[in-house]
Coordinates of C-alpha atoms and ligand atoms in Angstrom, one line a residue:
X46 CA 0.1 0.1 0.0
X47 CA 1.6 3.3 -1.0
X48 CA -0.2 6.9 -1.4
X49 CA 0.1 8.7 -4.5
X50 CA -0.8 12.3 -5.5
X51 CA -1.1 14.6 -8.7
X52 CA -1.7 18.1 -9.5
X53 CA -2.1 20.5 -12.6
X54 CA -3.5 23.9 -12.1
X55 CA -2.4 27.4 -11.9
X56 CA -0.6 27.2 -8.6
X57 CA 2.9 25.8 -7.7
X58 CA 2.4 22.3 -7.6
X59 CA 4.9 21.7 -5.0
X60 CA 3.6 22.6 -1.9
X61 CA 0.2 20.6 -3.0
X62 CA 2.0 17.5 -3.5
X63 CA 4.1 17.6 -0.4
X64 CA 1.0 18.3 1.6
X65 CA -1.0 15.8 -0.1
X66 CA 2.0 13.5 0.5
X67 CA 2.0 14.2 4.3
X68 CA -1.7 13.3 4.2
X69 CA -1.1 9.9 2.6
X70 CA 1.6 9.1 4.9
X71 CA -0.8 6.6 6.7
X72 CA -0.5 4.8 3.5
X73 CA 3.3 4.6 3.7
X74 CA 6.2 6.3 4.9
X75 CA 9.9 4.7 4.2
X76 CA 10.6 6.7 1.4
X77 CA 8.9 9.5 -0.9
X78 CA 9.5 11.6 -3.9
X79 CA 7.8 14.1 -6.4
X80 CA 8.4 14.7 -9.8
X81 CA 7.4 17.8 -12.0
X82 CA 7.6 19.9 -15.3
X83 CA 9.4 22.9 -16.1
X84 CA 9.9 24.3 -20.0
X85 CA 8.9 20.5 -20.9
X86 CA 11.4 18.9 -19.0
X87 CA 10.6 16.6 -16.0
X88 CA 13.1 16.4 -13.0
X89 CA 12.7 14.2 -9.9
X90 CA 13.5 14.5 -6.2
X91 CA 13.4 11.4 -4.0
X92 CA 14.8 10.0 -0.8
X93 CA 14.6 7.5 1.8
X94 CA 12.5 8.1 5.0
X95 CA 9.6 10.2 5.7
X96 CA 8.0 13.0 3.8
X97 CA 9.7 15.7 5.9
X98 CA 13.0 14.5 5.3
X99 CA 11.8 15.0 1.4
X100 CA 10.4 18.3 2.3
X101 CA 13.8 19.6 3.8
X102 CA 15.7 18.0 1.1
X103 CA 14.3 20.3 -1.3
X104 CA 13.4 23.3 0.9
X105 CA 16.4 25.8 -0.2
X106 CA 15.8 24.8 -4.2
X107 CA 12.6 27.1 -4.2
X108 CA 10.6 24.4 -6.9
X109 CA 8.0 25.7 -8.9
X110 CA 6.0 23.9 -11.5
X111 CA 2.3 24.1 -12.2
X112 CA 2.0 20.2 -12.7
X113 CA 3.6 17.3 -10.6
X114 CA 3.0 14.1 -9.1
X115 CA 4.2 12.3 -6.1
X116 CA 4.7 9.6 -3.9
X117 CA 4.9 8.2 -0.7
X118 CA 6.2 4.3 -0.5
X119 CA 5.4 1.3 1.9
X120 CA 8.1 -1.0 0.1
X121 CA 6.8 -4.3 -1.7
X122 CA 9.7 -4.9 -4.1
X123 CA 12.8 -3.9 -3.2
X124 CA 14.1 -2.0 0.1
X125 CA 13.2 1.5 1.1
X126 CA 15.7 3.8 -0.5
X127 CA 16.3 6.6 -2.6
X128 CA 17.0 4.0 -5.8
X129 CA 13.5 2.1 -5.4
X130 CA 11.7 5.5 -4.0
X131 CA 8.8 6.6 -6.6
X132 CA 8.8 8.5 -9.1
X133 CA 10.3 6.1 -11.7
X134 CA 11.3 7.6 -14.8
X135 CA 12.2 6.3 -18.1
X136 CA 13.7 9.0 -20.6
X137 CA 11.0 11.8 -20.4
X138 CA 8.7 9.2 -18.7
X139 CA 7.5 9.5 -15.4
X140 CA 5.5 7.1 -13.0
X141 CA 3.7 6.8 -9.7
X142 CA 2.4 3.7 -8.9
X143 CA 0.2 2.2 -5.9
X144 CA -0.2 -1.7 -6.1
X145 CA 1.4 -4.8 -7.0
X146 CA 2.7 -6.1 -10.8
X147 CA 2.6 -9.7 -10.8
X148 CA 4.1 -10.3 -13.8
X149 CA 6.7 -7.8 -13.4
X150 CA 9.8 -10.5 -13.3
X151 CA 9.0 -11.5 -17.0
X152 CA 7.9 -8.3 -17.9
X153 CA 11.6 -6.9 -16.7
X154 CA 13.5 -9.6 -18.4
X155 CA 11.8 -9.3 -22.3
X156 CA 12.4 -5.4 -21.5
X157 CA 16.3 -5.7 -20.5
X158 CA 16.7 -8.1 -23.6
X159 CA 15.7 -5.0 -25.8
X160 CA 17.9 -2.7 -24.4
X161 CA 16.2 -1.0 -21.4
X162 CA 18.4 -0.3 -18.3
X163 CA 16.7 -0.6 -14.7
X164 CA 18.0 1.5 -11.6
X165 CA 15.5 -0.1 -9.1
X166 CA 14.7 -3.4 -7.8
X167 CA 10.9 -2.1 -8.2
X168 CA 7.7 -3.9 -10.1
X169 CA 6.7 0.0 -10.9
X170 CA 9.9 0.6 -13.1
X171 CA 8.6 -1.8 -15.5
X172 CA 5.2 0.3 -16.2
X173 CA 7.6 3.2 -17.1
X174 CA 9.8 1.6 -19.5
X175 CA 6.5 0.1 -21.0
X176 CA 5.4 3.6 -21.9
X177 CA 8.4 4.9 -22.8
X178 CA 9.0 1.6 -25.1
X179 CA 5.6 2.9 -27.1
X180 CA 5.5 6.7 -26.8
X181 CA 7.2 7.5 -30.0
X182 CA 4.8 5.0 -32.1
X183 CA 2.0 6.5 -30.5
X184 CA -0.5 9.6 -30.8
X185 CA -0.4 10.4 -27.4
X186 CA 0.4 9.8 -23.8
X187 CA -2.6 8.1 -22.9
X188 CA -2.6 5.5 -26.1
X189 CA 1.1 4.7 -25.1
X190 CA -0.2 4.1 -21.8
X191 CA -3.0 1.9 -22.9
X192 CA -0.7 -0.4 -25.3
X193 CA 1.8 -0.5 -22.0
X194 CA -0.9 -1.5 -19.6
X195 CA -2.1 -4.2 -21.8
X196 CA 1.2 -6.4 -20.7
X197 CA 0.3 -6.0 -17.0
X198 CA -1.2 -8.4 -14.6
X199 CA -1.7 -7.1 -11.4
X200 CA -3.3 -3.7 -9.1
X201 CA -2.3 -0.3 -10.1
X202 CA -3.1 3.0 -9.3
X203 CA -1.1 5.0 -11.6
X204 CA -0.2 8.8 -12.3
X205 CA 1.8 9.6 -15.3
X206 CA 3.4 12.6 -16.6
X207 CA 6.0 13.0 -19.8
X208 CA 8.1 15.3 -21.9
X209 CA 5.8 14.9 -24.9
X210 CA 3.3 16.1 -23.4
X211 CA 4.1 18.5 -20.8
X212 CA 0.5 19.9 -19.9
X213 CA -0.9 16.2 -19.0
X214 CA -1.4 14.0 -16.5
X215 CA -2.7 10.5 -17.3
X216 CA -4.2 8.4 -14.3
X217 CA -5.2 4.7 -14.3
X218 CA -6.9 2.1 -11.8
X219 CA -7.3 -1.7 -11.2
X220 CA -8.0 -2.7 -8.0
X221 CA -6.3 -0.3 -6.3
X222 CA -7.8 3.2 -5.2
X223 CA -7.6 6.4 -7.3
X224 CA -10.0 9.3 -6.7
X225 CA -9.9 12.6 -8.3
X226 CA -10.6 16.3 -7.1
X227 CA -12.0 18.5 -9.2
X228 CA -11.2 22.2 -8.4
X229 CA -11.6 25.8 -9.7
X230 CA -9.5 25.3 -13.3
X231 CA -7.2 23.2 -11.2
X232 CA -7.4 19.0 -10.6
X233 CA -6.1 16.3 -8.3
X234 CA -5.0 12.8 -8.4
X235 CA -4.7 10.9 -5.2
X236 CA -4.9 7.2 -3.8
X237 CA -7.2 8.9 -0.9
X238 CA -9.4 11.6 -0.4
X239 CA -7.6 13.7 2.4
X240 CA -4.9 14.5 0.1
X241 CA -6.5 17.1 -1.5
X242 CA -9.6 17.8 0.9
X243 CA -7.8 21.3 1.7
X244 CA -7.8 22.1 -1.8
X245 CA -11.7 21.0 -3.2
X246 CA -14.3 18.9 -2.1
X247 CA -15.5 17.6 -5.1
X248 CA -14.5 14.2 -5.9
X249 CA -15.0 11.7 -8.6
X250 CA -14.2 7.7 -7.8
X251 CA -12.2 6.1 -10.3
X252 CA -13.4 2.5 -11.0
X253 CA -11.3 -0.7 -12.2
X254 CA -9.8 0.1 -16.0
X255 CA -10.8 3.6 -16.0
X256 CA -8.2 6.2 -17.6
X257 CA -8.5 9.9 -16.8
X258 CA -6.8 12.4 -19.0
X259 CA -6.2 15.5 -16.5
X260 CA -5.1 18.7 -18.4
X261 CA -5.5 22.5 -17.3
X262 CA -8.9 22.8 -19.0
X263 CA -10.6 19.5 -17.6
X264 CA -11.0 15.9 -17.3
X265 CA -12.2 13.2 -19.6
X266 CA -12.5 9.5 -18.5
X267 CA -12.9 6.5 -20.4
X268 CA -12.7 2.7 -20.0
X269 CA -9.7 1.4 -21.5
X270 CA -10.8 -2.0 -22.1
X271 CA -14.1 -0.8 -23.9
X272 CA -12.4 2.3 -25.4
X273 CA -15.6 4.4 -24.6
X274 CA -16.0 7.5 -22.7
X275 CA -17.3 7.2 -19.2
X276 CA -19.7 9.8 -17.7
X277 CA -18.8 9.7 -14.1
X278 CA -21.2 11.5 -11.0
X279 CA -19.2 14.4 -8.8
X280 CA -19.9 13.8 -5.2
X281 CA -19.4 16.3 -2.9
X282 CA -17.5 14.7 0.6
X283 CA -18.6 16.4 3.8
X284 CA -16.1 14.8 6.0
X285 CA -13.8 16.6 8.1
X286 CA -9.7 16.1 7.3
X287 CA -9.1 13.5 10.2
X288 CA -12.1 11.6 9.0
X289 CA -10.9 11.4 6.1
X290 CA -7.6 10.1 6.8
X291 CA -9.2 6.9 8.4
X292 CA -11.2 6.5 5.5
X293 CA -14.6 8.1 7.1
X294 CA -14.0 5.3 10.2
X295 CA -13.5 6.9 13.9
X296 CA -10.3 4.9 14.2
X297 CA -7.5 3.3 12.3
X298 CA -8.4 -0.3 13.9
X299 CA -12.1 -0.1 12.6
X300 CA -10.5 1.2 9.1
X301 CA -8.0 -2.1 9.2
X302 CA -10.8 -4.4 10.0
X303 CA -12.9 -3.3 7.1
X304 CA -9.5 -3.4 4.8
X305 CA -9.0 -7.1 5.3
X306 CA -10.7 -8.0 2.2
X307 CA -8.3 -6.0 0.0
X308 CA -5.1 -7.0 2.3
X309 CA -5.8 -10.6 1.6
X310 CA -6.4 -10.3 -1.6
X311 CA -3.0 -8.1 -1.8
X312 CA -1.4 -11.1 0.1
X313 CA -2.3 -14.1 -2.0
X314 CA -1.8 -12.0 -5.6
X315 CA 0.2 -13.9 -7.7
X316 CA 1.5 -16.2 -5.5
X317 CA -0.1 -19.6 -6.9
X318 CA -1.0 -20.8 -9.9
X319 CA -4.4 -23.1 -9.8
X320 CA -3.8 -24.7 -13.2
X321 CA -0.1 -25.9 -11.9
X322 CA -1.5 -26.7 -8.4
X323 CA 1.5 -24.8 -7.0
X324 CA 2.5 -22.3 -4.8
X325 CA 5.3 -19.7 -6.3
X326 CA 7.7 -20.4 -3.9
X327 CA 10.6 -18.9 -5.7
X328 CA 9.5 -15.1 -4.6
X329 CA 10.4 -16.3 -0.7
X330 CA 14.1 -17.9 -1.9
X331 CA 12.1 -21.4 -1.2
X332 CA 12.8 -24.3 -3.6
X333 CA 10.4 -27.5 -3.9
X334 CA 13.7 -29.5 -2.8
X335 CA 14.6 -27.5 0.4
X336 CA 11.3 -27.7 1.6
X337 CA 10.9 -31.9 0.8
X338 CA 13.6 -32.1 2.7
X339 CA 12.5 -30.4 6.2
X340 CA 12.3 -32.4 8.8
X341 CA 10.7 -30.2 11.6
X342 CA 9.4 -26.5 11.7
X343 CA 9.6 -24.1 14.6
X344 CA 7.3 -21.2 14.7
X345 CA 8.2 -18.4 16.9
X346 CA 6.5 -14.7 17.2
X347 CA 5.1 -12.5 20.1
X348 CA 1.6 -11.4 21.0
X349 CA -1.0 -11.5 17.7
X350 CA 1.5 -13.0 15.8
X351 CA 2.5 -15.8 18.0
X352 CA -1.6 -16.8 17.6
X353 CA -0.7 -16.8 14.1
X354 CA 2.2 -19.4 14.6
X355 CA -0.1 -21.8 16.7
X356 CA -2.6 -21.4 14.0
X357 CA 0.3 -22.5 11.5
X358 CA 1.2 -25.3 13.6
X359 CA -2.6 -27.1 13.2
X360 CA -2.2 -26.2 9.2
X361 CA 1.3 -27.3 8.8
X362 CA 1.1 -30.4 10.9
X363 CA -2.2 -31.2 8.9
X364 CA -2.0 -30.4 5.6
X365 CA 1.8 -31.2 5.0
X366 CA 2.3 -33.6 8.2
X367 CA 5.3 -32.2 9.2
X368 CA 6.3 -31.7 13.2
X369 CA 5.7 -28.6 14.4
X370 CA 6.9 -26.4 17.7
X371 CA 5.6 -23.2 18.2
X372 CA 7.3 -20.8 20.9
X373 CA 6.7 -17.2 22.2
X374 CA 9.7 -15.4 21.4
X375 CA 10.9 -14.1 24.5
X376 CA 10.7 -18.2 26.0
X377 CA 12.5 -19.4 22.7
X378 CA 15.5 -17.0 23.3
X379 CA 16.4 -18.5 26.6
X380 CA 15.2 -22.2 26.7
X381 CA 18.1 -23.8 25.1
X382 CA 16.0 -25.5 22.4
X383 CA 17.3 -28.7 20.6
X384 CA 17.2 -27.8 16.9
X385 CA 17.7 -31.1 14.4
X386 CA 19.3 -30.7 11.6
X387 CA 16.8 -29.9 8.3
X388 CA 14.8 -27.5 10.7
X389 CA 13.2 -24.5 9.5
X390 CA 12.2 -21.6 12.0
X391 CA 9.7 -19.6 10.8
X392 CA 9.7 -15.9 12.3
X393 CA 6.0 -14.2 12.4
X394 CA 6.2 -10.7 12.8
X395 CA 4.1 -7.5 11.4
X396 CA 6.9 -4.8 12.2
X397 CA 10.0 -7.0 11.4
X398 CA 11.5 -5.2 14.5
X399 CA 10.1 -6.5 17.6
X400 CA 13.0 -7.4 20.0
X401 CA 12.3 -10.7 21.4
X402 CA 11.3 -11.8 18.2
X403 CA 14.6 -10.7 16.5
X404 CA 16.7 -12.2 19.3
X405 CA 14.9 -15.6 18.9
X406 CA 15.6 -15.3 15.3
X407 CA 19.5 -15.1 15.6
X408 CA 19.5 -17.6 18.2
X409 CA 17.9 -20.2 15.4
X410 CA 20.4 -18.9 13.3
X411 CA 23.1 -19.3 15.6
X412 CA 22.0 -22.9 16.7
X413 CA 22.1 -24.0 12.7
X414 CA 18.6 -23.1 11.6
X415 CA 17.3 -21.7 8.2
X416 CA 15.0 -19.0 8.7
X417 CA 12.0 -17.4 7.0
X418 CA 10.0 -15.0 8.0
X419 CA 6.3 -13.6 7.5
X420 CA 6.5 -10.0 7.9
X421 CA 4.8 -7.0 6.8
X422 CA 7.3 -4.4 6.6
X423 CA 9.7 -4.7 3.7
X424 CA 13.4 -3.6 4.9
X425 CA 12.9 -4.5 8.8
X426 CA 15.4 -5.9 10.4
X427 CA 13.6 -9.3 10.6
X428 CA 13.4 -9.2 6.6
X429 CA 16.8 -8.5 5.9
X430 CA 18.6 -11.1 8.5
X431 CA 16.3 -14.2 7.6
X432 CA 17.1 -16.8 4.8
X433 CA 13.4 -16.4 3.2
X434 CA 10.8 -13.7 3.4
X435 CA 7.2 -13.7 2.9
X436 CA 5.6 -10.5 2.9
X437 CA 2.3 -10.1 3.9
X438 CA 1.7 -6.7 1.9
X439 CA -1.4 -6.0 4.3
X440 CA 0.0 -2.3 4.0
X441 CA 0.9 0.0 7.1
X442 CA -1.1 -0.8 10.4
X443 CA -1.3 1.9 12.3
X444 CA -3.8 0.9 15.5
X445 CA -1.6 -0.5 18.0
X446 CA -4.1 -3.3 18.0
X447 CA -3.1 -5.8 15.3
X448 CA -6.1 -6.9 13.0
X449 CA -5.4 -7.3 9.1
X450 CA -1.7 -7.9 9.9
X451 CA -2.8 -11.3 11.7
X452 CA -5.4 -12.4 9.1
X453 CA -2.7 -11.6 6.4
X454 CA -0.1 -13.9 8.6
X455 CA -2.6 -16.5 8.2
X456 CA -3.4 -16.3 4.6
X457 CA 0.5 -16.5 4.4
X458 CA 0.8 -19.9 6.6
X459 CA -1.9 -21.3 4.3
X460 CA -0.3 -20.8 1.4
X461 CA 3.3 -22.0 3.0
X462 CA 1.4 -25.0 4.0
X463 CA 0.3 -26.0 0.8
X464 CA 3.6 -25.5 -0.5
X465 CA 5.5 -27.6 2.0
X466 CA 2.4 -30.0 1.5
X467 CA 3.1 -30.4 -2.4
X468 CA 6.8 -30.7 -2.1
X469 CA 6.5 -33.5 0.4
X470 CA 3.7 -35.4 -1.8
X471 CA 1.0 -35.1 1.1
X472 CA -1.6 -33.5 -1.0
X473 CA -2.8 -34.2 -4.5
X474 CA -2.9 -31.8 -7.4
X475 CA -7.0 -32.0 -7.2
X476 CA -6.8 -31.2 -3.3
X477 CA -4.6 -28.4 -4.0
X478 CA -6.6 -27.0 -6.3
X479 CA -9.7 -27.1 -4.3
X480 CA -7.5 -25.3 -1.7
X481 CA -6.9 -22.4 -4.0
X482 CA -10.3 -22.1 -5.0
X483 CA -11.3 -22.0 -1.4
X484 CA -8.6 -19.1 -0.8
X485 CA -9.9 -17.1 -3.8
X486 CA -13.1 -17.0 -2.7
X487 CA -11.8 -15.9 1.0
X488 CA -11.8 -11.9 0.4
X489 CA -15.5 -12.3 -0.5
X490 CA -16.1 -14.1 2.8
X491 CA -14.5 -11.7 4.8
X492 CA -16.6 -9.1 3.5
X493 CA -20.0 -11.0 4.2
X494 CA -18.4 -11.6 7.8
X495 CA -17.9 -8.0 8.6
X496 CA -21.6 -7.9 7.9
X497 CA -21.7 -8.8 11.8
X498 CA -20.9 -5.3 12.9
X499 CA -24.4 -4.2 14.0
X500 CA -25.1 -7.6 15.6
X501 CA -21.5 -7.0 17.6
X502 CA -22.2 -3.4 18.5
X503 CA -25.7 -4.8 20.4
X504 CA -23.5 -7.6 22.0
X505 CA -21.0 -5.1 23.1
X506 CA -23.5 -2.4 24.5
X507 CA -24.8 -5.2 27.0
X508 CA -21.4 -6.1 27.9
X509 CA -19.2 -3.3 28.0
X510 CA -19.0 -2.8 31.7
X511 CA -18.3 -6.3 32.7
X512 CA -15.0 -6.7 34.9
X513 CA -14.2 -10.2 33.2
X514 CA -14.6 -12.2 29.9
X515 CA -13.9 -15.6 28.5
X516 CA -13.2 -17.1 25.5
X517 CA -13.5 -20.6 24.7
X518 CA -12.3 -22.7 21.3
X519 CA -11.3 -26.0 20.1
X520 CA -8.5 -27.1 17.8
X521 CA -7.4 -24.7 15.3
X522 CA -9.8 -22.0 16.4
X523 CA -8.3 -22.4 20.2
X524 CA -6.1 -19.7 19.3
X525 CA -8.8 -17.5 18.1
X526 CA -10.0 -17.7 21.6
X527 CA -6.2 -16.5 22.7
X528 CA -6.7 -13.7 20.1
X529 CA -10.3 -12.5 21.2
X530 CA -9.2 -12.2 24.9
X531 CA -5.8 -10.3 24.3
X532 CA -7.7 -8.2 21.8
X533 CA -10.1 -6.9 24.7
X534 CA -7.7 -6.4 27.3
X535 CA -5.5 -4.5 25.1
X536 CA -7.9 -2.4 24.0
X537 CA -10.8 -1.7 26.7
X538 CA -8.7 -3.2 29.9
X539 CA -11.4 -5.6 30.9
X540 CA -9.4 -8.9 32.0
X541 CA -10.4 -11.7 30.0
X542 CA -8.7 -15.4 29.4
X543 CA -8.6 -17.4 26.1
X544 CA -9.2 -21.5 27.3
X545 CA -8.9 -24.6 25.0
X546 CA -12.8 -25.3 25.9
X547 CA -11.9 -29.0 26.9
X548 CA -9.5 -27.7 29.5
X549 CA -12.4 -25.6 30.9
X550 CA -13.5 -28.3 33.7
X551 CA -9.6 -28.4 34.9
X552 CA -10.4 -25.3 36.8
X553 CA -11.5 -22.1 34.8
X554 CA -15.5 -23.8 35.5
X555 CA -15.3 -22.5 39.0
X556 CA -15.4 -18.8 37.4
X557 CA -19.0 -19.4 35.6
X558 CA -21.7 -17.5 37.1
X559 CA -24.2 -15.1 35.8
X560 CA -21.5 -12.1 35.9
X561 CA -19.5 -13.8 33.2
X562 CA -19.8 -13.6 29.8
X563 CA -18.3 -16.7 28.0
X564 CA -17.8 -16.6 24.2
X565 CA -18.0 -19.8 22.6
X566 CA -16.1 -20.1 18.7
X567 CA -18.3 -23.1 17.5
X568 CA -17.4 -23.3 13.6
X569 CA -18.4 -26.5 11.7
X570 CA -15.0 -29.1 12.2
X571 CA -14.9 -32.4 13.8
X572 CA -15.1 -30.5 17.3
X573 CA -18.6 -29.0 16.9
X574 CA -20.2 -31.7 19.1
X575 CA -17.4 -31.5 21.7
X576 CA -17.8 -27.6 21.9
X577 CA -21.5 -27.7 22.0
X578 CA -21.2 -29.8 25.1
X579 CA -19.0 -27.4 26.6
X580 CA -21.6 -24.7 26.1
X581 CA -23.8 -26.8 28.0
X582 CA -21.9 -26.9 30.7
X583 CA -21.5 -23.1 31.1
X584 CA -25.4 -22.8 30.4
X585 CA -26.0 -24.9 33.0
X586 CA -24.1 -23.0 35.5
X587 CA -25.8 -19.8 34.7
X588 CA -23.1 -18.3 32.5
X589 CA -24.2 -15.7 29.6
X590 CA -23.1 -17.1 26.6
X591 CA -22.2 -15.7 22.9
X592 CA -21.8 -18.3 20.1
X593 CA -19.9 -17.7 17.1
X594 CA -21.0 -20.2 15.1
X595 CA -21.3 -21.2 10.8
X596 CA -24.6 -20.2 9.2
X597 CA -26.7 -23.1 9.1
X598 CA -25.8 -24.5 12.2
X599 CA -29.5 -25.5 13.6
X600 CA -28.0 -26.4 17.4
X601 CA -26.8 -23.4 18.3
X602 CA -29.8 -20.9 18.9
X603 CA -31.2 -23.0 21.6
X604 CA -27.7 -23.1 23.5
X605 CA -26.5 -19.6 23.7
X606 CA -28.4 -16.1 24.6
X607 CA -26.6 -14.2 21.6
X608 CA -25.7 -16.1 18.4
X609 CA -23.4 -14.5 15.4
X610 CA -23.1 -16.4 12.2
X611 CA -20.2 -16.6 9.9
X612 CA -20.3 -17.7 6.0
X613 CA -18.8 -21.0 5.5
X614 CA -15.2 -22.0 4.6
X615 CA -12.6 -24.4 4.9
X616 CA -11.7 -25.5 8.7
X617 CA -7.7 -24.3 7.7
X618 CA -9.6 -20.6 6.7
X619 CA -12.2 -20.4 9.5
X620 CA -9.5 -18.7 12.1
X621 CA -9.8 -15.9 9.7
X622 CA -13.4 -15.3 9.6
X623 CA -14.1 -16.1 13.1
X624 CA -11.6 -13.6 14.0
X625 CA -13.1 -10.8 12.6
X626 CA -16.2 -10.7 15.2
X627 CA -13.9 -11.0 18.0
X628 CA -11.9 -8.0 16.8
X629 CA -14.7 -6.0 16.5
X630 CA -16.1 -7.2 19.6
X631 CA -13.0 -5.4 21.2
X632 CA -13.3 -2.5 19.4
X633 CA -16.8 -1.7 20.0
X634 CA -16.4 -2.3 24.0
X635 CA -13.3 -0.1 23.7
X636 CA -15.0 2.9 21.9
X637 CA -18.1 2.4 24.8
X638 CA -15.9 2.3 27.5
X639 CA -14.2 5.6 26.2
X640 CA -10.8 4.0 25.6
X641 CA -8.1 5.0 23.6
X642 CA -8.6 2.4 20.8
X643 CA -5.8 3.2 18.5
X644 CA -3.2 3.9 21.5
X645 CA -3.8 1.9 24.2
X646 CA -2.1 2.8 27.7
X647 CA 1.2 1.4 28.2
X648 CA 1.7 -0.1 25.0
X649 CA 3.6 0.6 21.6
X650 CA 2.7 -0.5 17.7
X651 CA 6.1 -1.8 17.7
X652 CA 8.1 -3.6 21.2
X653 CA 11.7 -2.7 20.2
X654 CA 12.9 -3.2 23.6
X655 CA 13.3 -6.5 26.1
Ligands
LIG929 O1 4.9 -6.7 15.3 P1 4.9 -8.2 16.1 O2 3.9 -8.8 15.2 O3 6.1 -8.6 15.7 O4 4.4 -7.6 17.1 C1 4.1 -8.7 18.2 C2 3.3 -7.9 19.1 O5 3.8 -6.8 19.9 C3 1.7 -7.7 18.8 O6 1.1 -8.8 17.9 C4 0.9 -7.5 19.6 O7 0.5 -8.1 20.7 C5 -0.5 -6.3 19.1 N1 -0.3 -5.3 20.0 C6 -1.3 -7.3 19.4 O8 -2.6 -6.6 19.2

């Protein structure tokens, strides 16, 4: 996830671009850049780091230009550095891009053969070179851009400027957001509305495959697949600038919960082939023979990422039949673990900077294990030090409570488990294809699961004053009980415990009375009957039961006073779906208790000290 901005009009574009980028910094902040045109020539200024570093690096130049584009980056391909920062340039063509180009590797190889010289490791640079290769043979910049995009698979929102037509910006969108701002004789493009809200409240939302051609005299929009002009509605935005930054939500946590369909789609984009029944493990610097020879897997992490590790064990042992051990990183680093030859350690970390996780990662390396990290932040320490990396591509997570980072970690673990199972011959191509089909449906299923928001709000209203909460789960959803409890503690300061439901009779059952809400996770699975009996045990002792079950479950209504139903998916993906109501419950309770949702007391987003 990155942020792009563009301006054409009578004013000096430079402060408008910088100000717009600051408003988009929540979308990415590891490097930034702008490009602008003067006397028909493009100039580019970029640097690693935040927008304020870019701002101070250009301050003394007193730059002026009526047309320009800018970018704030959240790295996906290539580390955060000046060379990888956008805008990218090929000859007189400049591009800013948000999204992921799936076939960039092949495109780049083809362009290199034709003599194109690349200066970055990014996927974006191929778009510049493609447009550049067409510009001389085309009537216009828009025609060259259209021809170039015909070769591109993946997601993109792009802004293009060119020396060949110095009075024009081209904007195109496919599966990444892009909005236009309509001012008085001036026009804006951006990844999100807050970027230009200071200048105009009139907005056009571009849809997939729409191209906008912006000049000083207006904007024309067409569908590039149908080659036809499109009439668009201009919307009037009433949000305040801070609300707009959070996409209209009150808190980043809620915005990030609702971003999950997009985030998961980005995690899986270009990473497997149904026809070949294959995960594209080359991207993670892995080979089938390495996976085939694996003897044991250690999964290590902290907090919510540790819950993902626990679920990863269920997936890996079940699909790939490989023994797994899961550790909390702060325990692993001091427990003198025995690591047999042929072991892989999987480190799971959103930030890639958690001190305990890094220490465990280094300890595993010292003991001879190969390390793979499942990480959200490109260029982070964990990613730099690991032998293999699978980036989750969920975009920056700003709320301290981890939500979309968690479900994208689970998505990555699902893909990795299939890859190991295939290498070890534990899954047949037919079974792999079916697992991929379920994965393709997942973003839509998550969208459906999010519809429980109002039902969850009602439950939160009833229970937000309690002092304790118990979460019960079994099997692959037991870690979701831990996750629900952690989230509630973290952002609402209510004491909560997560338990494997079968363990309840060994102690926690003594806590049950009419004042204790008990949330039971009851997805359709081989342990459903077991969890239903555990619910009876709670009910008969007067506990207040909330059940989260799979839609179509006819036995659940009579067991619980509150029932929330989730769409059906396969067992491995069910923790992703079932975490959604629990994250929403913690969120609503936190809001009702007037807690600081995005920055809970005593906590930091990234715990970089021991
Ligand atoms: O960045 P990491 O994934 O390594 O962070 C690990 C934990 O600190 C983190 O998951 C923490 O538990 C969250 N705040 C939970 O919502």
